[in-house]
Tab-separated table of C-alpha atoms in Angstrom:
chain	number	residue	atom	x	y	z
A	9	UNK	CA	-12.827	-19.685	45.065
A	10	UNK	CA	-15.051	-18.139	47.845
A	11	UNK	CA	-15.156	-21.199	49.583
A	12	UNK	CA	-11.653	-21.962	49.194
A	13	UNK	CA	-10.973	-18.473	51.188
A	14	UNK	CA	-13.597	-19.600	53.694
A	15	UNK	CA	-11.426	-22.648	54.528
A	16	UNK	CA	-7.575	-21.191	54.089
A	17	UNK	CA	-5.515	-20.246	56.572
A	18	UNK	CA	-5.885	-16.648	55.296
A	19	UNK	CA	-9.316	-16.376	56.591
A	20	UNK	CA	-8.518	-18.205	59.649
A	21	UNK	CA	-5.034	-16.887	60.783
A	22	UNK	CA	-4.612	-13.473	58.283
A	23	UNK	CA	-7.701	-11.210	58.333
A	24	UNK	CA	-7.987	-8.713	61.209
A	25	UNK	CA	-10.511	-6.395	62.681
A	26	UNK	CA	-9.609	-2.633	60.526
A	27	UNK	CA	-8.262	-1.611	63.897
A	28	UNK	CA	-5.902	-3.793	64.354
A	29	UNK	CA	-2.971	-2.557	62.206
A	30	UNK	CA	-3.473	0.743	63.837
A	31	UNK	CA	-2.994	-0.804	67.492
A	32	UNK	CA	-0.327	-3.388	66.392
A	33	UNK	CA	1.820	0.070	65.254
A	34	UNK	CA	1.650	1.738	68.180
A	35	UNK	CA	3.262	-1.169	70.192
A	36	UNK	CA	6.243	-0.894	67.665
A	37	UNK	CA	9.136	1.731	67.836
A	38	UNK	CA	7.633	2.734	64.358
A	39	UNK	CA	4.565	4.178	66.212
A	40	UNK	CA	6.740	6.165	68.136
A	41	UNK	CA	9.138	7.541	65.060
A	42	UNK	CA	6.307	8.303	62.257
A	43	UNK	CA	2.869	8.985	62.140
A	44	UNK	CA	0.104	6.281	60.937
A	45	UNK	CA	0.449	8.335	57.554
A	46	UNK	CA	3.865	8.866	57.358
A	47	UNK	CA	4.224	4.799	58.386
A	48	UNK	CA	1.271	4.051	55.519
A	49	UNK	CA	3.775	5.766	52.564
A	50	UNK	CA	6.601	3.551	54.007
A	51	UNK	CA	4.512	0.378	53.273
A	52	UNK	CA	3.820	2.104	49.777
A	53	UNK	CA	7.230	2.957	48.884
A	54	UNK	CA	8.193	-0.553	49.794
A	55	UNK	CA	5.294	-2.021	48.166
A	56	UNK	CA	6.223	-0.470	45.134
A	57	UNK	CA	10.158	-1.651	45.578
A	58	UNK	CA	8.784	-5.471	45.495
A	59	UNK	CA	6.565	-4.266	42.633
A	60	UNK	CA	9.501	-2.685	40.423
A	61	UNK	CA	11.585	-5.722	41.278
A	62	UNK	CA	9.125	-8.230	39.965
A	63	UNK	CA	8.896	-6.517	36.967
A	64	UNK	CA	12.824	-6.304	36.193
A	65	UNK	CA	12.823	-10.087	36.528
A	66	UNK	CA	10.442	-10.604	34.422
A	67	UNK	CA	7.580	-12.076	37.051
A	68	UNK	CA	3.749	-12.148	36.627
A	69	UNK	CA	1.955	-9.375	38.713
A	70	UNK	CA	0.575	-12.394	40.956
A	71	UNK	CA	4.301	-13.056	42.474
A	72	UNK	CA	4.831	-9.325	43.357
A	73	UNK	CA	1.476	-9.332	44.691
A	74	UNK	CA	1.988	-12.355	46.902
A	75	UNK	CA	5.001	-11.169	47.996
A	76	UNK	CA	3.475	-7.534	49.107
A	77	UNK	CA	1.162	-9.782	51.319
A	78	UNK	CA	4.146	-11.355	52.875
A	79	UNK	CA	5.569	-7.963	53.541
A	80	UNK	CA	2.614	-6.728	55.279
A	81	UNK	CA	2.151	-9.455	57.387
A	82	UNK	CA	5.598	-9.650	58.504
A	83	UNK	CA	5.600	-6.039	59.401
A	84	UNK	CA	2.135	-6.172	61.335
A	85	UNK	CA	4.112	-7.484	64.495
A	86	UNK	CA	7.761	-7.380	63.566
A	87	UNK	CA	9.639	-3.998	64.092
A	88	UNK	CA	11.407	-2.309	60.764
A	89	UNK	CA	13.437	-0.236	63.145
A	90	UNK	CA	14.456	-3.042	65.565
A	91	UNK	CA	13.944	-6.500	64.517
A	92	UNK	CA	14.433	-6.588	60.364
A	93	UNK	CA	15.550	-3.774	57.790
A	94	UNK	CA	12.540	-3.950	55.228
A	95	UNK	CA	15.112	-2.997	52.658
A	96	UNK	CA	16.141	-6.837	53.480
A	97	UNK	CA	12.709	-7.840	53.292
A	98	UNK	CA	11.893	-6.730	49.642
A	99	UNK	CA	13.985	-9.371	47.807
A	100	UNK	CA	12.925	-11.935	50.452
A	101	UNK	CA	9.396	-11.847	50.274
A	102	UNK	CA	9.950	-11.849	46.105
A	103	UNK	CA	12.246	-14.786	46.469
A	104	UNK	CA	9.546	-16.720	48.829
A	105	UNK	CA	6.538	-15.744	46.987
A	106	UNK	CA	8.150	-16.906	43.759
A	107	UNK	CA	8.349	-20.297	45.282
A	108	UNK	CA	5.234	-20.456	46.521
A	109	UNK	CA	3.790	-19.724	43.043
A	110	UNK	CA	5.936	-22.007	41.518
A	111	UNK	CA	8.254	-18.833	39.676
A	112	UNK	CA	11.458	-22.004	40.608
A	113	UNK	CA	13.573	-20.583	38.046
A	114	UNK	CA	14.243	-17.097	40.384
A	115	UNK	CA	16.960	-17.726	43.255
A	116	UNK	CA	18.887	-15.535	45.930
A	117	UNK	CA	21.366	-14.991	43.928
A	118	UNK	CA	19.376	-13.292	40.768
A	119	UNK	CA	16.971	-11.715	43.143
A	120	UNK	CA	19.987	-9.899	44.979
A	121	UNK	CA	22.157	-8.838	41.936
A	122	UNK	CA	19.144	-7.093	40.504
A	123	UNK	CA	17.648	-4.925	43.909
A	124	UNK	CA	19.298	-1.856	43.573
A	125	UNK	CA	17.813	0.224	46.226
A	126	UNK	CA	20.461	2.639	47.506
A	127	UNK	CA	20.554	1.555	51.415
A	128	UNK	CA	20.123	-2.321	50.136
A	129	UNK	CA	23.697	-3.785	50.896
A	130	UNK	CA	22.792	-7.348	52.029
A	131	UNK	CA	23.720	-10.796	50.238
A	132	UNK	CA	22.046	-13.939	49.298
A	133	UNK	CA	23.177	-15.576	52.745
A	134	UNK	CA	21.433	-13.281	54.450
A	135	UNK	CA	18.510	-13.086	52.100
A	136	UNK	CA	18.634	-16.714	52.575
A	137	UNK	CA	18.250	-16.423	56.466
A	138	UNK	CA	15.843	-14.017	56.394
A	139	UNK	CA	13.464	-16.287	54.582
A	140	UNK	CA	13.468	-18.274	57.256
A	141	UNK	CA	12.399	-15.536	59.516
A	142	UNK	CA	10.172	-14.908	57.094
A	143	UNK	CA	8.715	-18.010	57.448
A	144	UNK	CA	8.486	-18.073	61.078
A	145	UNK	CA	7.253	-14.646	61.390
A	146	UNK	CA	4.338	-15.782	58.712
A	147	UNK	CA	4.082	-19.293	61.320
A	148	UNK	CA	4.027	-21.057	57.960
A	149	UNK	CA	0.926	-19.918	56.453
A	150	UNK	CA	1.974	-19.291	53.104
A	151	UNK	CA	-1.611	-19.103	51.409
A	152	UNK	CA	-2.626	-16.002	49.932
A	153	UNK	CA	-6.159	-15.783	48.119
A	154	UNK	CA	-5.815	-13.157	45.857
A	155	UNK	CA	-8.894	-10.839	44.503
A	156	UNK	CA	-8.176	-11.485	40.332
A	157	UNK	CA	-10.215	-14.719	40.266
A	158	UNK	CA	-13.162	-12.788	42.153
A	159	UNK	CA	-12.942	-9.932	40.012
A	160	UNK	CA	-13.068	-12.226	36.534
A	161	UNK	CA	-16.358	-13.147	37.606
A	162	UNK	CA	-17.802	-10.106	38.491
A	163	UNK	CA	-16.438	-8.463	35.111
A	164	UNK	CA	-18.449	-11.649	33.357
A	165	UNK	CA	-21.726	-11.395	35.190
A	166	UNK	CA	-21.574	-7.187	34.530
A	167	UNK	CA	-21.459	-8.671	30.619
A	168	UNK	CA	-23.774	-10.787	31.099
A	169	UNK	CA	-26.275	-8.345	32.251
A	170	UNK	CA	-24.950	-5.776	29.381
A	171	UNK	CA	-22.297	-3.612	30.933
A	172	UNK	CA	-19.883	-2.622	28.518
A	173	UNK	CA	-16.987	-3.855	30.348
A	174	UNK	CA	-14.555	-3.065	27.589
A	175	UNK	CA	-14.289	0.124	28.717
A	176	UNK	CA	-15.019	-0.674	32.720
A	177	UNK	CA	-12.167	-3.604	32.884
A	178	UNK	CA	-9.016	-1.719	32.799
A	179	UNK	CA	-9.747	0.524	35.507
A	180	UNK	CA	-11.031	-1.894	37.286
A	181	UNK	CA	-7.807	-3.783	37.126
A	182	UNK	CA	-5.545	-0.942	37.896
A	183	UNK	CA	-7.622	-0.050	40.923
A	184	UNK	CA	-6.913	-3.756	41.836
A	185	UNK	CA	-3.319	-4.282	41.421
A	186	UNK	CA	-3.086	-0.721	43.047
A	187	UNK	CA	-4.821	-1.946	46.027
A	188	UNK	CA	-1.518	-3.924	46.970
A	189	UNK	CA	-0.438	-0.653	48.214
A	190	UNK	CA	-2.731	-0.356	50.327
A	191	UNK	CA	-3.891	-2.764	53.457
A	192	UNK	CA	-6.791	-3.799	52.693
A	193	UNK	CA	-5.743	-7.602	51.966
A	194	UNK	CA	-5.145	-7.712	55.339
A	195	UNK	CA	-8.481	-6.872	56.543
A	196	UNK	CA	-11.454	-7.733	53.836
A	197	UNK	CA	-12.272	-11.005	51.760
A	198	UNK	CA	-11.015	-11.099	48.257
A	199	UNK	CA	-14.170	-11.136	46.620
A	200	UNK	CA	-15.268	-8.049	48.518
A	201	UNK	CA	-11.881	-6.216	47.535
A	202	UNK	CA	-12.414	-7.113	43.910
A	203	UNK	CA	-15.829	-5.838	44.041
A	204	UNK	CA	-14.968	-2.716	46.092
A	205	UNK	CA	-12.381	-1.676	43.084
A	206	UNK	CA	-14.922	-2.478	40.359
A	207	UNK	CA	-17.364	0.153	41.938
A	208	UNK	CA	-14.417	2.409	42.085
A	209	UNK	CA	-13.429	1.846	38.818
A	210	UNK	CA	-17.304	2.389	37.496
A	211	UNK	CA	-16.970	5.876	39.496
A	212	UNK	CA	-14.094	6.864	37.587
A	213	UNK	CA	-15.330	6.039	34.196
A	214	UNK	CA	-18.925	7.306	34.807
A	215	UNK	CA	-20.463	3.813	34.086
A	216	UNK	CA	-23.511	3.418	35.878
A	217	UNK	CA	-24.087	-0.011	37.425
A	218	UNK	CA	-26.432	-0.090	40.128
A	219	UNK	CA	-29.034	-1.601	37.964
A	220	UNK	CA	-26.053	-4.296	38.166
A	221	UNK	CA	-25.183	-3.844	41.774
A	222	UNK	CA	-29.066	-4.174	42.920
A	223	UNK	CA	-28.910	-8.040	41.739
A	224	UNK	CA	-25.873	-8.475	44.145
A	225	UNK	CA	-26.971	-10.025	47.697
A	226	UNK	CA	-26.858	-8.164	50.712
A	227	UNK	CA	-23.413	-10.157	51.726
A	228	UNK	CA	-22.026	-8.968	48.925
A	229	UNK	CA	-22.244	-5.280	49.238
A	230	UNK	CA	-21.382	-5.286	53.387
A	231	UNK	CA	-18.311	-3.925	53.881
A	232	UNK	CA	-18.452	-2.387	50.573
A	233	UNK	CA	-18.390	1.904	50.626
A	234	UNK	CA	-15.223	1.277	53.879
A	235	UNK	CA	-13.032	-1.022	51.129
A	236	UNK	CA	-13.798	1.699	48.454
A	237	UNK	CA	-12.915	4.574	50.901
A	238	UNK	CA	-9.865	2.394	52.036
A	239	UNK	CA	-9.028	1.932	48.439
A	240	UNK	CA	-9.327	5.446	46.980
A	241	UNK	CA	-7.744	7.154	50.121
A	242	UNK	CA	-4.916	5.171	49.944
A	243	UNK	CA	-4.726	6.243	45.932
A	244	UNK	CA	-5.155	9.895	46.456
A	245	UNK	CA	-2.549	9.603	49.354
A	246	UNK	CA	0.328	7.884	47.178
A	247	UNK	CA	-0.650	10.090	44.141
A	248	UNK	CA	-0.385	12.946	46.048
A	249	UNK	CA	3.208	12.332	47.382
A	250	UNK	CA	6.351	13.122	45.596
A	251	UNK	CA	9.382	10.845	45.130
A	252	UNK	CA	11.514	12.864	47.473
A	253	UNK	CA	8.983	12.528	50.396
A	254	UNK	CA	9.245	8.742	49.757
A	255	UNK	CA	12.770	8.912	49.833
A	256	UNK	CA	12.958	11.215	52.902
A	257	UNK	CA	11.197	9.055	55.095
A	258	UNK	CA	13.243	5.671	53.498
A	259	UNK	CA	16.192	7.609	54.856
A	260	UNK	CA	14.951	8.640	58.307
A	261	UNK	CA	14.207	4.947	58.656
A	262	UNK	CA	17.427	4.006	57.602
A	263	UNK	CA	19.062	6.259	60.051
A	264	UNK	CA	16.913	4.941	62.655
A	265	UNK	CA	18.061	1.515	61.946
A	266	UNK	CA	21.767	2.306	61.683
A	267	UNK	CA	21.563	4.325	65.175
A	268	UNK	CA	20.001	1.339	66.895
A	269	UNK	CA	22.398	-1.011	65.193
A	270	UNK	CA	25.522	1.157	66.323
A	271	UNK	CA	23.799	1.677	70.258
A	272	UNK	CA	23.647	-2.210	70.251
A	273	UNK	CA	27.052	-3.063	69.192
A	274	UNK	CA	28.273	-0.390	71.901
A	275	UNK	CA	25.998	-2.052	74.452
A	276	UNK	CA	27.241	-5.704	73.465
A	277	UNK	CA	31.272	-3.832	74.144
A	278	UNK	CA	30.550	-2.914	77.908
């Protein structure tokens, strides 16, 4: 798997410096309209729309999680505000990523009868064409290595050196699949993710492994206590925000989008 990720186009095309989501949003109107935080609990409350979706058609975590990617990278140089309403992007990054992991039994059509979100009023034609931005936007790269694989291994070597992963492993996975929240896929390897949440996860259950964590190279651990920060910041920060502030700022977005809408039709009149 590591090597794979050495050689996909996710390594080579789709992992940035940590700064550079920070200076790709304030070239976008969205760095002028929200703060960094305020824009980081957008990508969460839409996260968690692709996430809810997935699950009310019945798709394995993996799709939602592929699609999450999708969504991120779109939105790393494309404008919510200007260029595509992320409302339109939920169901088409689900309806891509499905393909891509071979889901072929979801289409447009099922995808847009069952996203309910309130300002969602878009139909499988233009789901349909948005894929294809989509597509462009992600200049075909479609490859996403994902951090499960990674963290399968590491939760069989702790066994193997007689961790009691039994009680270790579900944490660790919900720190995981709670990491597509956050952006970290964007900027570290898999392997370092899936070892970032299992250190986490140890934290949180008071297991001590760094008997464990001492047989680990040095490659393995760089990078390490920034992921975990990344990771548990960006936990704290969604846990610590109600619904309504999610669905305040959804709204001021929308309004943003329907005022520039409206000032470009009135332009396109004179």
């Amino acid at each position: 798997m590591a090597g794979d990720f050495w050689a996909s186009s996710h390594y080579k095309h789709w992992l940035f410096a940590p700064q550079y989501p920070s200076r790709c949003l304030s070239s976008l109107p969205e760095g002028q309209l929200f703060t960094e935080e305020e824009y980081q609990l957008l990508h969460f409350h839409y996260a968690h729309s692709i996430i809810r979706l997935a699950k009310t058609l019945k798709l394995r975590f993996r799709v939602a999680a592929t699609a999450c990617v999708y969504f991120k990278r779109f939105y790393l140089l494309q404008s919510m505000v200007s260029e595509c309403d992320p409302e339109l992007m939920v169901p088409t990054t689900l309806v891509l990523a499905s393909k891509v992991e071979n889901m072929h039994d979801v289409n447009g059509e099922l995808v847009v009868r069952e996203y309910t979100a309130r300002h969602f009023a878009y139909g499988v034609e233009q789901v349909m064409e948005a894929e294809y931005f989509l597509l462009q936007a992600l200049t075909f790269h479609l490859v996403v290595c994902h951090p499960f694989h990674p963290m399968e291994k590491l939760l069989d070597n702790c066994a193997i050196h007689g961790l009691k992963v039994g009680h270790l492993a579900p944490t660790a996975w919900a720190m995981l699949n709670d990491s597509y929240y956050s952006g970290v896929i964007l900027v570290y390897p898999p392997s370092k993710i899936a070892l970032a949440c299992l250190v986490v996860a140890a934290m949180l259950t008071n297991i001590d492994i760094s008997d464990w964590l001492s047989t680990l190279d040095r490659d393995h651990l760089g990078s390490l206590e920034a992921i975990s920060k990344d990771v548990t910041n960006s936990y704290h920060l969604r846990a610590a925000t109600t619904s309504a502030e999610f669905e305040r700022l959804a709204d001021v977005l929308h309004k943003h989008i329907v005022d520039r809408r409206v000032a470009h039709s009135l332009a396109l009149r004179q």
